[in-house]
PDB file of C-alpha atoms in Angstrom:
ATOM      1  CA  SER A  26      -0.024   0.004  -0.013  1.00 37.00           C
ATOM      2  CA  LEU A  27       1.222   3.557  -0.835  1.00 42.00           C
ATOM      3  CA  GLY A  28      -0.542   4.781   2.296  1.00 43.00           C
ATOM      4  CA  HIS A  29       0.441   8.312   3.432  1.00 44.00           C
ATOM      5  CA  ARG A  30       3.178   8.548   0.802  1.00 54.00           C
ATOM      6  CA  VAL A  31       0.717   9.361  -2.023  1.00 57.00           C
ATOM      7  CA  ALA A  32      -1.664  12.294  -2.666  1.00 57.00           C
ATOM      8  CA  ARG A  33      -4.894  11.977  -4.519  1.00 55.00           C
ATOM      9  CA  ASP A  34      -6.529  15.197  -5.614  1.00 58.00           C
ATOM     10  CA  ALA A  35      -8.508  16.720  -8.516  1.00 53.00           C
ATOM     11  CA  PRO A  36      -5.612  16.513 -11.015  1.00 60.00           C
ATOM     12  CA  ALA A  37      -4.469  12.949 -10.415  1.00 60.00           C
ATOM     13  CA  ILE A  38      -2.598  10.663  -8.060  1.00 65.00           C
ATOM     14  CA  HIS A  39       1.003  11.471  -7.415  1.00 65.00           C
ATOM     15  CA  ALA A  40       3.692  11.635  -4.748  1.00 71.00           C
ATOM     16  CA  ARG A  41       2.653  13.662  -1.633  1.00 72.00           C
ATOM     17  CA  PRO A  42       4.097  17.278  -1.861  1.00 76.00           C
ATOM     18  CA  GLY A  43       6.597  17.882   0.889  1.00 68.00           C
ATOM     19  CA  GLY A  44       6.665  14.205   1.828  1.00 73.00           C
ATOM     20  CA  ALA A  45       9.644  12.083   2.895  1.00 68.00           C
ATOM     21  CA  PHE A  46      10.243   8.334   3.169  1.00 68.00           C
ATOM     22  CA  ARG A  47      13.523   6.571   3.568  1.00 71.00           C
ATOM     23  CA  GLN A  48      15.920   8.440   1.285  1.00 72.00           C
ATOM     24  CA  PHE A  49      13.019   9.802  -0.791  1.00 80.00           C
ATOM     25  CA  VAL A  50      12.121  13.530  -0.594  1.00 83.00           C
ATOM     26  CA  ILE A  51       9.198  15.024  -2.438  1.00 88.00           C
ATOM     27  CA  ASN A  52       9.246  18.745  -3.234  1.00 87.00           C
ATOM     28  CA  ARG A  53       6.359  21.145  -2.840  1.00 88.00           C
ATOM     29  CA  ARG A  54       5.106  20.477  -6.429  1.00 88.00           C
ATOM     30  CA  GLY A  55       4.835  16.767  -5.835  1.00 88.00           C
ATOM     31  CA  PHE A  56       7.974  15.657  -7.722  1.00 93.00           C
ATOM     32  CA  ARG A  57      10.830  13.660  -6.242  1.00 91.00           C
ATOM     33  CA  GLY A  58      13.908  15.838  -5.901  1.00 91.00           C
ATOM     34  CA  PRO A  59      14.918  19.355  -4.879  1.00 90.00           C
ATOM     35  CA  GLU A  60      12.553  22.345  -5.088  1.00 90.00           C
ATOM     36  CA  THR A  61      12.144  23.828  -8.556  1.00 88.00           C
ATOM     37  CA  ALA A  62      11.729  27.322  -9.840  1.00 85.00           C
ATOM     38  CA  ALA A  63      10.692  28.900 -13.117  1.00 84.00           C
ATOM     39  CA  LEU A  64      13.569  28.972 -15.594  1.00 87.00           C
ATOM     40  CA  PRO A  65      14.496  31.860 -17.872  1.00 86.00           C
ATOM     41  CA  GLU A  66      13.884  31.360 -21.576  1.00 86.00           C
ATOM     42  CA  PRO A  67      15.204  29.546 -23.490  1.00 90.00           C
ATOM     43  CA  ALA A  68      15.399  26.442 -21.272  1.00 92.00           C
ATOM     44  CA  LEU A  69      14.806  22.682 -21.506  1.00 94.00           C
ATOM     45  CA  VAL A  70      12.235  21.205 -19.108  1.00 95.00           C
ATOM     46  CA  ILE A  71      11.764  17.440 -19.060  1.00 96.00           C
ATOM     47  CA  ALA A  72       9.036  15.405 -17.287  1.00 97.00           C
ATOM     48  CA  ALA A  73      10.046  11.849 -16.574  1.00 98.00           C
ATOM     49  CA  SER A  74       7.107   9.482 -15.901  1.00 98.00           C
ATOM     50  CA  GLY A  75       6.892   5.865 -14.887  1.00 97.00           C
ATOM     51  CA  ALA A  76       6.643   3.631 -11.823  1.00 96.00           C
ATOM     52  CA  SER A  77       9.284   2.726  -9.160  1.00 94.00           C
ATOM     53  CA  GLU A  78      11.983   2.296 -11.747  1.00 96.00           C
ATOM     54  CA  THR A  79      11.638   6.022 -12.476  1.00 97.00           C
ATOM     55  CA  PHE A  80      10.887   7.232  -9.057  1.00 95.00           C
ATOM     56  CA  GLY A  81      13.902   5.325  -7.777  1.00 94.00           C
ATOM     57  CA  LEU A  82      14.136   2.515  -5.175  1.00 91.00           C
ATOM     58  CA  SER A  83      17.631   1.303  -4.323  1.00 89.00           C
ATOM     59  CA  GLU A  84      19.716   4.264  -5.463  1.00 94.00           C
ATOM     60  CA  ARG A  85      21.177   6.882  -3.133  1.00 92.00           C
ATOM     61  CA  ASP A  86      19.290  10.179  -2.885  1.00 90.00           C
ATOM     62  CA  GLY A  87      20.070  11.975  -6.147  1.00 93.00           C
ATOM     63  CA  GLY A  88      21.221   8.771  -7.819  1.00 95.00           C
ATOM     64  CA  GLU A  89      17.855   7.953  -9.518  1.00 96.00           C
ATOM     65  CA  TRP A  90      17.975   8.135 -13.365  1.00 98.00           C
ATOM     66  CA  PRO A  91      15.881  11.348 -13.779  1.00 97.00           C
ATOM     67  CA  ARG A  92      18.299  13.238 -11.567  1.00 97.00           C
ATOM     68  CA  GLN A  93      21.320  11.777 -13.316  1.00 96.00           C
ATOM     69  CA  LEU A  94      19.687  12.681 -16.661  1.00 97.00           C
ATOM     70  CA  GLU A  95      19.426  16.269 -15.401  1.00 97.00           C
ATOM     71  CA  ASP A  96      23.069  16.366 -14.231  1.00 96.00           C
ATOM     72  CA  THR A  97      24.294  15.000 -17.547  1.00 95.00           C
ATOM     73  CA  LEU A  98      22.284  17.448 -19.672  1.00 95.00           C
ATOM     74  CA  ARG A  99      23.270  20.427 -17.517  1.00 93.00           C
ATOM     75  CA  ALA A 100      26.937  19.613 -18.252  1.00 91.00           C
ATOM     76  CA  ARG A 101      26.441  19.607 -22.000  1.00 88.00           C
ATOM     77  CA  CYS A 102      23.627  22.097 -22.649  1.00 90.00           C
ATOM     78  CA  ALA A 103      23.961  25.801 -23.345  1.00 88.00           C
ATOM     79  CA  VAL A 104      20.523  26.489 -21.804  1.00 91.00           C
ATOM     80  CA  PRO A 105      19.164  25.744 -18.265  1.00 93.00           C
ATOM     81  CA  VAL A 106      17.833  22.274 -17.799  1.00 95.00           C
ATOM     82  CA  GLN A 107      15.234  20.975 -15.352  1.00 96.00           C
ATOM     83  CA  VAL A 108      13.969  17.374 -15.012  1.00 97.00           C
ATOM     84  CA  LEU A 109      10.722  16.825 -13.089  1.00 97.00           C
ATOM     85  CA  ASN A 110      10.597  13.263 -11.695  1.00 96.00           C
ATOM     86  CA  ALA A 111       6.824  12.596 -11.858  1.00 95.00           C
ATOM     87  CA  GLY A 112       7.179   8.863 -11.377  1.00 95.00           C
ATOM     88  CA  PHE A 113       5.857   7.007  -8.322  1.00 91.00           C
ATOM     89  CA  ALA A 114       5.794   3.397  -7.176  1.00 90.00           C
ATOM     90  CA  GLY A 115       3.015   1.380  -8.795  1.00 90.00           C
ATOM     91  CA  MET A 116       2.003   4.053 -11.330  1.00 93.00           C
ATOM     92  CA  ALA A 117       0.513   2.151 -14.211  1.00 95.00           C
ATOM     93  CA  LEU A 118       0.381   3.517 -17.754  1.00 97.00           C
ATOM     94  CA  PRO A 119      -3.369   4.626 -17.650  1.00 97.00           C
ATOM     95  CA  THR A 120      -2.574   6.656 -14.456  1.00 94.00           C
ATOM     96  CA  VAL A 121       0.505   8.191 -16.220  1.00 96.00           C
ATOM     97  CA  ILE A 122      -1.830   9.239 -19.030  1.00 97.00           C
ATOM     98  CA  GLN A 123      -4.074  10.921 -16.501  1.00 95.00           C
ATOM     99  CA  ASP A 124      -1.176  12.586 -14.748  1.00 95.00           C
ATOM    100  CA  VAL A 125       0.180  13.966 -18.058  1.00 97.00           C
ATOM    101  CA  GLU A 126      -3.282  15.344 -19.053  1.00 95.00           C
ATOM    102  CA  ARG A 127      -4.190  16.909 -15.698  1.00 93.00           C
ATOM    103  CA  ARG A 128      -0.966  17.806 -13.887  1.00 93.00           C
ATOM    104  CA  LEU A 129       1.993  17.833 -16.225  1.00 96.00           C
ATOM    105  CA  ALA A 130       0.468  19.407 -19.408  1.00 96.00           C
ATOM    106  CA  PRO A 131      -0.301  22.782 -17.642  1.00 94.00           C
ATOM    107  CA  LEU A 132       3.357  22.978 -16.616  1.00 94.00           C
ATOM    108  CA  ARG A 133       4.285  22.903 -20.323  1.00 94.00           C
ATOM    109  CA  PRO A 134       7.430  20.788 -20.244  1.00 95.00           C
ATOM    110  CA  ASP A 135       9.337  20.557 -23.549  1.00 94.00           C
ATOM    111  CA  VAL A 136       9.910  16.796 -23.418  1.00 95.00           C
ATOM    112  CA  GLY A 137       8.023  13.921 -21.844  1.00 97.00           C
ATOM    113  CA  VAL A 138      10.134  10.766 -21.177  1.00 97.00           C
ATOM    114  CA  TYR A 139       8.041   7.681 -20.413  1.00 98.00           C
ATOM    115  CA  TYR A 140       9.745   4.577 -18.937  1.00 98.00           C
ATOM    116  CA  PRO A 141       7.108   1.756 -18.935  1.00 98.00           C
ATOM    117  CA  THR A 142       6.654  -1.214 -16.589  1.00 97.00           C
ATOM    118  CA  PRO A 143       4.943  -3.639 -19.029  1.00 98.00           C
ATOM    119  CA  ALA A 144       4.620  -6.441 -16.390  1.00 97.00           C
ATOM    120  CA  GLN A 145       1.833  -4.362 -14.757  1.00 97.00           C
ATOM    121  CA  TYR A 146      -0.344  -5.711 -17.587  1.00 97.00           C
ATOM    122  CA  LEU A 147      -0.010  -9.156 -16.007  1.00 95.00           C
ATOM    123  CA  GLU A 148      -1.930  -8.155 -12.946  1.00 92.00           C
ATOM    124  CA  ALA A 149      -5.255  -9.897 -12.292  1.00 88.00           C
ATOM    125  CA  GLU A 150      -7.088  -7.020 -13.981  1.00 91.00           C
ATOM    126  CA  ARG A 151      -6.032  -4.802 -16.850  1.00 94.00           C
ATOM    127  CA  PRO A 152      -4.560  -1.560 -15.440  1.00 95.00           C
ATOM    128  CA  VAL A 153      -6.904   1.465 -15.253  1.00 94.00           C
ATOM    129  CA  ALA A 154      -6.367   5.047 -14.161  1.00 91.00           C
ATOM    130  CA  THR A 155      -6.543   5.662 -10.421  1.00 81.00           C
ATOM    131  CA  PRO A 156      -9.626   7.750  -9.783  1.00 77.00           C
ATOM    132  CA  PRO A 157      -8.820  11.245  -8.582  1.00 67.00           C
ATOM    133  CA  VAL A 158     -10.839  12.827  -5.751  1.00 62.00           C
ATOM    134  CA  THR A 159     -12.370  16.208  -5.189  1.00 57.00           C
ATOM    135  CA  HIS A 160     -10.905  16.828  -1.722  1.00 56.00           C
ATOM    136  CA  PRO A 161      -7.169  16.844  -0.817  1.00 55.00           C
ATOM    137  CA  THR A 162      -5.499  13.937   0.871  1.00 53.00           C
ATOM    138  CA  PRO A 163      -5.197  14.607   4.666  1.00 54.00           C
ATOM    139  CA  PRO A 164      -1.674  15.138   6.085  1.00 54.00           C
ATOM    140  CA  PRO A 165       0.079  12.124   7.511  1.00 51.00           C
ATOM    141  CA  PRO A 166      -0.436  11.516  11.250  1.00 52.00           C
ATOM    142  CA  PRO A 167       2.184  13.177  13.475  1.00 49.00           C
ATOM    143  CA  TRP A 168       2.877   9.833  15.160  1.00 48.00           C
ATOM    144  CA  ARG A 169       4.058   8.126  12.004  1.00 49.00           C
ATOM    145  CA  LEU A 170       7.455   6.524  12.648  1.00 48.00           C
ATOM    146  CA  ARG A 171       9.966   6.946   9.828  1.00 49.00           C
ATOM    147  CA  ALA A 172      12.386   4.462  11.496  1.00 47.00           C
ATOM    148  CA  VAL A 173       9.968   1.524  11.023  1.00 46.00           C
ATOM    149  CA  PRO A 174      10.785   0.922   7.260  1.00 49.00           C
ATOM    150  CA  ARG A 175      14.529   1.349   7.906  1.00 50.00           C
ATOM    151  CA  THR A 176      14.290  -1.278  10.617  1.00 46.00           C
ATOM    152  CA  ARG A 177      12.379  -3.658   8.366  1.00 53.00           C
ATOM    153  CA  ASP A 178      14.850  -3.162   5.583  1.00 52.00           C
ATOM    154  CA  ALA A 179      17.766  -3.888   7.989  1.00 47.00           C
ATOM    155  CA  LEU A 180      16.142  -7.073   9.262  1.00 50.00           C
ATOM    156  CA  LYS A 181      15.504  -8.208   5.687  1.00 56.00           C
ATOM    157  CA  ARG A 182      19.123  -7.726   4.823  1.00 56.00           C
ATOM    158  CA  ALA A 183      20.197  -9.844   7.829  1.00 60.00           C
ATOM    159  CA  VAL A 184      18.205 -12.876   6.583  1.00 65.00           C
ATOM    160  CA  PRO A 185      20.203 -15.268   4.417  1.00 72.00           C
ATOM    161  CA  GLU A 186      19.268 -15.175   0.705  1.00 76.00           C
ATOM    162  CA  ALA A 187      18.451 -18.851   0.660  1.00 75.00           C
ATOM    163  CA  ALA A 188      15.889 -18.359   3.407  1.00 76.00           C
ATOM    164  CA  LEU A 189      14.336 -15.324   1.617  1.00 75.00           C
ATOM    165  CA  ASP A 190      14.112 -17.422  -1.530  1.00 67.00           C
ATOM    166  CA  LEU A 191      12.272 -20.194   0.317  1.00 72.00           C
ATOM    167  CA  VAL A 192       9.813 -17.706   1.713  1.00 75.00           C
ATOM    168  CA  ARG A 193       9.152 -16.235  -1.701  1.00 75.00           C
ATOM    169  CA  ARG A 194       8.697 -19.619  -3.270  1.00 73.00           C
ATOM    170  CA  LEU A 195       6.187 -20.689  -0.596  1.00 74.00           C
ATOM    171  CA  ASP A 196       4.321 -17.378  -0.947  1.00 73.00           C
ATOM    172  CA  THR A 197       4.088 -17.650  -4.723  1.00 74.00           C
ATOM    173  CA  ARG A 198       2.917 -21.231  -4.343  1.00 75.00           C
ATOM    174  CA  ARG A 199       0.208 -20.112  -1.929  1.00 78.00           C
ATOM    175  CA  GLN A 200      -0.969 -17.324  -4.285  1.00 73.00           C
ATOM    176  CA  ARG A 201      -1.143 -19.700  -7.225  1.00 71.00           C
ATOM    177  CA  GLN A 202      -3.233 -22.113  -5.233  1.00 71.00           C
ATOM    178  CA  ALA A 203      -5.524 -19.293  -4.145  1.00 76.00           C
ATOM    179  CA  LEU A 204      -6.014 -18.322  -7.817  1.00 72.00           C
ATOM    180  CA  ALA A 205      -6.794 -21.901  -8.711  1.00 67.00           C
ATOM    181  CA  ASP A 206      -9.276 -22.327  -5.815  1.00 58.00           C
ATOM    182  CA  ALA A 207     -11.010 -19.147  -6.817  1.00 64.00           C
ATOM    183  CA  GLN A 208     -11.163 -20.313 -10.407  1.00 59.00           C
ATOM    184  CA  THR A 209      -9.787 -16.937 -11.565  1.00 56.00           C
ATOM    185  CA  GLY A 210      -7.072 -18.640 -13.596  1.00 54.00           C
ATOM    186  CA  ALA A 211      -4.495 -21.269 -12.660  1.00 49.00           C
ATOM    187  CA  HIS A 212      -0.801 -20.970 -13.402  1.00 56.00           C
ATOM    188  CA  ALA A 213      -0.410 -19.690 -17.017  1.00 73.00           C
ATOM    189  CA  ASP A 214       2.594 -20.571 -19.190  1.00 81.00           C
ATOM    190  CA  THR A 215       1.913 -18.470 -22.354  1.00 91.00           C
ATOM    191  CA  VAL A 216       2.116 -14.776 -23.047  1.00 94.00           C
ATOM    192  CA  PRO A 217      -1.357 -13.262 -22.869  1.00 94.00           C
ATOM    193  CA  ARG A 218      -1.838 -11.591 -26.264  1.00 95.00           C
ATOM    194  CA  ASP A 219      -4.742  -9.498 -25.148  1.00 95.00           C
ATOM    195  CA  ARG A 220      -2.687  -7.864 -22.473  1.00 96.00           C
ATOM    196  CA  LEU A 221       0.142  -7.178 -24.773  1.00 97.00           C
ATOM    197  CA  ALA A 222      -2.383  -5.481 -27.146  1.00 98.00           C
ATOM    198  CA  ALA A 223      -3.728  -3.499 -24.191  1.00 98.00           C
ATOM    199  CA  TYR A 224      -0.233  -2.231 -23.428  1.00 98.00           C
ATOM    200  CA  GLU A 225       0.269  -1.077 -26.965  1.00 98.00           C
ATOM    201  CA  GLU A 226      -3.155   0.548 -27.121  1.00 98.00           C
ATOM    202  CA  ASP A 227      -2.477   2.532 -23.904  1.00 98.00           C
ATOM    203  CA  LEU A 228       0.974   3.523 -25.037  1.00 98.00           C
ATOM    204  CA  ARG A 229      -0.443   4.987 -28.265  1.00 98.00           C
ATOM    205  CA  ARG A 230      -2.954   6.900 -26.158  1.00 98.00           C
ATOM    206  CA  LEU A 231      -0.136   8.322 -24.111  1.00 98.00           C
ATOM    207  CA  VAL A 232       1.676   9.542 -27.254  1.00 98.00           C
ATOM    208  CA  GLY A 233      -1.470  11.301 -28.424  1.00 98.00           C
ATOM    209  CA  VAL A 234      -1.823  13.054 -24.990  1.00 98.00           C
ATOM    210  CA  TYR A 235       1.805  14.246 -25.162  1.00 98.00           C
ATOM    211  CA  ARG A 236       1.387  15.646 -28.633  1.00 97.00           C
ATOM    212  CA  ARG A 237      -1.922  17.392 -27.916  1.00 97.00           C
ATOM    213  CA  ALA A 238      -0.192  19.107 -24.995  1.00 97.00           C
ATOM    214  CA  GLY A 239       2.741  20.220 -27.179  1.00 96.00           C
ATOM    215  CA  ILE A 240       5.136  17.918 -25.392  1.00 96.00           C
ATOM    216  CA  THR A 241       7.766  16.061 -27.400  1.00 95.00           C
ATOM    217  CA  PRO A 242       7.430  12.308 -26.445  1.00 96.00           C
ATOM    218  CA  VAL A 243      10.460  10.097 -25.840  1.00 96.00           C
ATOM    219  CA  LEU A 244       9.807   6.420 -25.233  1.00 97.00           C
ATOM    220  CA  VAL A 245      12.180   4.115 -23.369  1.00 97.00           C
ATOM    221  CA  VAL A 246      12.347   0.314 -23.636  1.00 97.00           C
ATOM    222  CA  HIS A 247      11.952  -1.439 -20.284  1.00 97.00           C
ATOM    223  CA  GLN A 248      15.130  -2.998 -18.880  1.00 95.00           C
ATOM    224  CA  HIS A 249      15.720  -6.072 -16.675  1.00 94.00           C
ATOM    225  CA  ARG A 250      18.758  -7.711 -15.283  1.00 93.00           C
ATOM    226  CA  PHE A 251      18.446 -11.123 -16.835  1.00 93.00           C
ATOM    227  CA  ALA A 252      21.199 -11.695 -19.331  1.00 87.00           C
ATOM    228  CA  ASP A 253      20.903 -15.344 -18.295  1.00 85.00           C
ATOM    229  CA  THR A 254      18.585 -17.423 -16.127  1.00 89.00           C
ATOM    230  CA  VAL A 255      20.992 -20.205 -15.426  1.00 89.00           C
ATOM    231  CA  SER A 256      22.968 -19.110 -12.347  1.00 92.00           C
ATOM    232  CA  GLN A 257      21.497 -19.725  -8.905  1.00 91.00           C
ATOM    233  CA  GLU A 258      21.471 -15.947  -8.260  1.00 91.00           C
ATOM    234  CA  ALA A 259      19.500 -15.317 -11.482  1.00 92.00           C
ATOM    235  CA  ARG A 260      17.012 -18.062 -10.754  1.00 93.00           C
ATOM    236  CA  ARG A 261      16.413 -16.656  -7.224  1.00 93.00           C
ATOM    237  CA  THR A 262      16.001 -13.155  -8.599  1.00 94.00           C
ATOM    238  CA  LEU A 263      13.505 -14.340 -11.284  1.00 94.00           C
ATOM    239  CA  ARG A 264      11.502 -16.153  -8.568  1.00 92.00           C
ATOM    240  CA  ALA A 265      11.375 -12.812  -6.565  1.00 93.00           C
ATOM    241  CA  TRP A 266       9.842 -11.254  -9.707  1.00 94.00           C
ATOM    242  CA  GLU A 267       7.340 -14.133 -10.165  1.00 93.00           C
ATOM    243  CA  ARG A 268       6.039 -13.354  -6.629  1.00 91.00           C
ATOM    244  CA  PHE A 269       4.505 -10.134  -7.916  1.00 92.00           C
ATOM    245  CA  TYR A 270       2.691 -11.894 -10.837  1.00 93.00           C
ATOM    246  CA  PRO A 271       1.984 -15.404  -9.465  1.00 91.00           C
ATOM    247  CA  ARG A 272      -0.099 -16.388 -12.448  1.00 90.00           C
ATOM    248  CA  TYR A 273       2.916 -16.482 -14.743  1.00 93.00           C
ATOM    249  CA  SER A 274       6.243 -18.212 -14.848  1.00 91.00           C
ATOM    250  CA  GLY A 275       9.445 -16.438 -14.990  1.00 93.00           C
ATOM    251  CA  ARG A 276       9.839 -17.492 -18.633  1.00 93.00           C
ATOM    252  CA  VAL A 277       6.563 -15.814 -19.437  1.00 95.00           C
ATOM    253  CA  LEU A 278       7.569 -12.683 -17.564  1.00 96.00           C
ATOM    254  CA  LEU A 279      10.706 -12.435 -19.696  1.00 96.00           C
ATOM    255  CA  ALA A 280       8.848 -13.234 -22.873  1.00 96.00           C
ATOM    256  CA  PHE A 281       6.205 -10.611 -22.150  1.00 97.00           C
ATOM    257  CA  ASP A 282       8.815  -7.984 -21.409  1.00 97.00           C
ATOM    258  CA  ASP A 283      10.679  -8.715 -24.654  1.00 96.00           C
ATOM    259  CA  SER A 284       7.333  -8.635 -26.605  1.00 97.00           C
ATOM    260  CA  ALA A 285       6.428  -5.337 -24.986  1.00 98.00           C
ATOM    261  CA  ALA A 286       9.803  -3.978 -26.062  1.00 97.00           C
ATOM    262  CA  VAL A 287       8.883  -4.835 -29.660  1.00 97.00           C
ATOM    263  CA  ARG A 288       5.546  -3.072 -29.309  1.00 98.00           C
ATOM    264  CA  THR A 289       7.250  -0.008 -27.799  1.00 98.00           C
ATOM    265  CA  ARG A 290       9.469   0.157 -30.899  1.00 97.00           C
ATOM    266  CA  TRP A 291       6.370  -0.248 -33.150  1.00 98.00           C
ATOM    267  CA  VAL A 292       4.630   2.677 -31.483  1.00 98.00           C
ATOM    268  CA  ALA A 293       7.822   4.831 -31.801  1.00 97.00           C
ATOM    269  CA  ARG A 294       8.222   3.821 -35.441  1.00 97.00           C
ATOM    270  CA  ASP A 295       4.642   4.597 -36.340  1.00 97.00           C
ATOM    271  CA  SER A 296       4.622   7.900 -34.495  1.00 96.00           C
ATOM    272  CA  GLN A 297       8.109   8.857 -35.704  1.00 94.00           C
ATOM    273  CA  LEU A 298       9.345   9.165 -32.122  1.00 93.00           C
ATOM    274  CA  LEU A 299      12.702   8.790 -30.437  1.00 88.00           C
ATOM    275  CA  VAL A 300      13.082   5.489 -28.598  1.00 93.00           C
ATOM    276  CA  VAL A 301      15.840   4.710 -26.154  1.00 95.00           C
ATOM    277  CA  ALA A 302      16.983   1.077 -25.553  1.00 93.00           C
ATOM    278  CA  PRO A 303      20.322   0.788 -23.658  1.00 92.00           C
ATOM    279  CA  ARG A 304      19.794  -2.952 -22.957  1.00 86.00           C
ATOM    280  CA  ALA A 305      23.139  -4.110 -24.386  1.00 85.00           C
ATOM    281  CA  ALA A 306      25.109  -1.531 -22.346  1.00 87.00           C
ATOM    282  CA  LEU A 307      23.235  -2.385 -19.159  1.00 91.00           C
ATOM    283  CA  ARG A 308      23.643  -6.177 -19.616  1.00 83.00           C
ATOM    284  CA  ALA A 309      27.399  -5.579 -20.177  1.00 85.00           C
ATOM    285  CA  ARG A 310      27.531  -4.244 -16.608  1.00 88.00           C
ATOM    286  CA  GLY A 311      25.841  -7.426 -15.424  1.00 81.00           C
ATOM    287  CA  THR A 312      24.392  -7.490 -11.890  1.00 86.00           C
ATOM    288  CA  ALA A 313      26.274  -4.292 -11.026  1.00 93.00           C
ATOM    289  CA  ALA A 314      23.585  -2.384 -12.920  1.00 95.00           C
ATOM    290  CA  PHE A 315      20.532  -3.810 -11.115  1.00 95.00           C
ATOM    291  CA  ALA A 316      19.609  -4.090  -7.445  1.00 94.00           C
ATOM    292  CA  ASP A 317      16.969  -6.715  -8.152  1.00 94.00           C
ATOM    293  CA  PHE A 318      14.981  -7.977 -11.164  1.00 94.00           C
ATOM    294  CA  SER A 319      14.461  -4.473 -12.705  1.00 95.00           C
ATOM    295  CA  HIS A 320      15.409  -1.634 -10.362  1.00 96.00           C
ATOM    296  CA  PHE A 321      18.694   0.073 -10.875  1.00 96.00           C
ATOM    297  CA  THR A 322      21.773   0.488  -8.733  1.00 96.00           C
ATOM    298  CA  ASP A 323      23.524   3.892  -8.716  1.00 96.00           C
ATOM    299  CA  ASP A 324      25.756   2.533 -11.495  1.00 96.00           C
ATOM    300  CA  GLY A 325      22.821   1.280 -13.608  1.00 96.00           C
ATOM    301  CA  ALA A 326      20.844   4.488 -13.081  1.00 97.00           C
ATOM    302  CA  ALA A 327      23.967   6.552 -14.218  1.00 96.00           C
ATOM    303  CA  LEU A 328      24.304   4.473 -17.407  1.00 96.00           C
ATOM    304  CA  PHE A 329      20.555   4.550 -18.129  1.00 96.00           C
ATOM    305  CA  GLY A 330      20.251   8.344 -17.406  1.00 96.00           C
ATOM    306  CA  GLY A 331      23.275   8.956 -19.614  1.00 95.00           C
ATOM    307  CA  ALA A 332      21.766   6.957 -22.497  1.00 95.00           C
ATOM    308  CA  VAL A 333      18.536   9.027 -22.241  1.00 96.00           C
ATOM    309  CA  ALA A 334      20.554  12.288 -22.028  1.00 95.00           C
ATOM    310  CA  ALA A 335      22.455  11.379 -25.226  1.00 92.00           C
ATOM    311  CA  ALA A 336      19.278  10.652 -27.150  1.00 91.00           C
ATOM    312  CA  VAL A 337      17.464  13.836 -25.930  1.00 92.00           C
ATOM    313  CA  ALA A 338      20.518  16.070 -26.668  1.00 90.00           C
ATOM    314  CA  ALA A 339      20.684  14.666 -30.245  1.00 85.00           C
ATOM    315  CA  HIS A 340      16.898  15.160 -30.851  1.00 82.00           C
ATOM    316  CA  PRO A 341      16.305  17.918 -33.413  1.00 77.00           C
ATOM    317  CA  ASP A 342      13.294  19.232 -31.483  1.00 71.00           C
ATOM    318  CA  ALA A 343      13.931  18.242 -27.932  1.00 64.00           C
ATOM    319  CA  GLY A 344      17.615  18.968 -27.873  1.00 57.00           C
ATOM    320  CA  ALA A 345      17.911  22.569 -29.027  1.00 58.00           C
ATOM    321  CA  GLY A 346      20.894  24.091 -27.295  1.00 69.00           C
ATOM    322  CA  CYS A 347      22.059  20.708 -26.026  1.00 74.00           C
ATOM    323  CA  ARG A 348      25.042  19.313 -27.844  1.00 60.00           C
ATOM    324  CA  ALA A 349      28.386  17.733 -26.939  1.00 47.00           C
ATOM    325  CA  PRO A 350      30.695  20.461 -25.601  1.00 44.00           C
ATOM    326  CA  GLY A 351      33.524  21.634 -27.888  1.00 37.00           C
ATOM    327  CA  PRO A 352      37.178  21.804 -26.885  1.00 35.00           C
ATOM    328  CA  ALA A 353      36.776  24.904 -24.830  1.00 33.00           C
ATOM    329  CA  GLY A 354      33.722  23.505 -23.001  1.00 32.00           C
ATOM    330  CA  ARG A 355      31.213  25.440 -25.134  1.00 29.00           C
ATOM    331  CA  PRO A 356      28.496  23.790 -27.309  1.00 28.00           C
TER     332      PRO A 356
END
């Protein structure tokens, strides 16, 4: 549950303005990161959208890829650069569409970078937009203990990986049995084509929303850490991913992710969009790039943010004033 870390209001659902959790700090506008101010023109403003891979999970504060994207572009652009991290844990594509329409579009960013989490389409129900509300979310209770999640994380790190793997396997087995007992679908071993089509349909809707708002869309292919599934560590990590989508085997999760990557490229091709896919570079870093099945380490986020920065800087529309510096440090 997102609990007190999320705000639901008339525009959409997003991170709570002024909130803090673990190393995560939300500014007064509801974006992860430092406070922002209006920039002088010309400038380059980018809105990064997505789920926990975009919001950040395992990286140090300031190490998440939208912040590293900002740092890289500031070093190579002749104009001021600002990246708004609009991502939040669990944000499905329909909710991102809603967020762009109601909250981001009025801010008039130049570029919208969307990093999808296709596996969300393997949930029990097809993802839908989270309904906004007409009254603001109440403030968190003053007695809320911020030390509790840190203590929980410390205890988890102290448990041997083999024991954690056993717990995950038993929990996945329990969830699969519950699905079978409820007759909502037993363990599936094929890619659900309807959910793949739903992902593509929603992605095309997002592109239309970006364009109607005058925002240049940039799509990113989802990344995962599985260059192989043979090693014991890889099998354990894949089983940890299965726990979130118990109807499907790890093999189907990987196949669905790869198929969604193809659909992302189709949408980019049909709409003549920039698509970023640094999979080869990330896999060359191996496990050093990923903290788990799909969330980045600092090293992975730096590589990923750098790949997005290079693509944006080279874009004829999005990258005005952002080119590789010359010998004297000037564009």
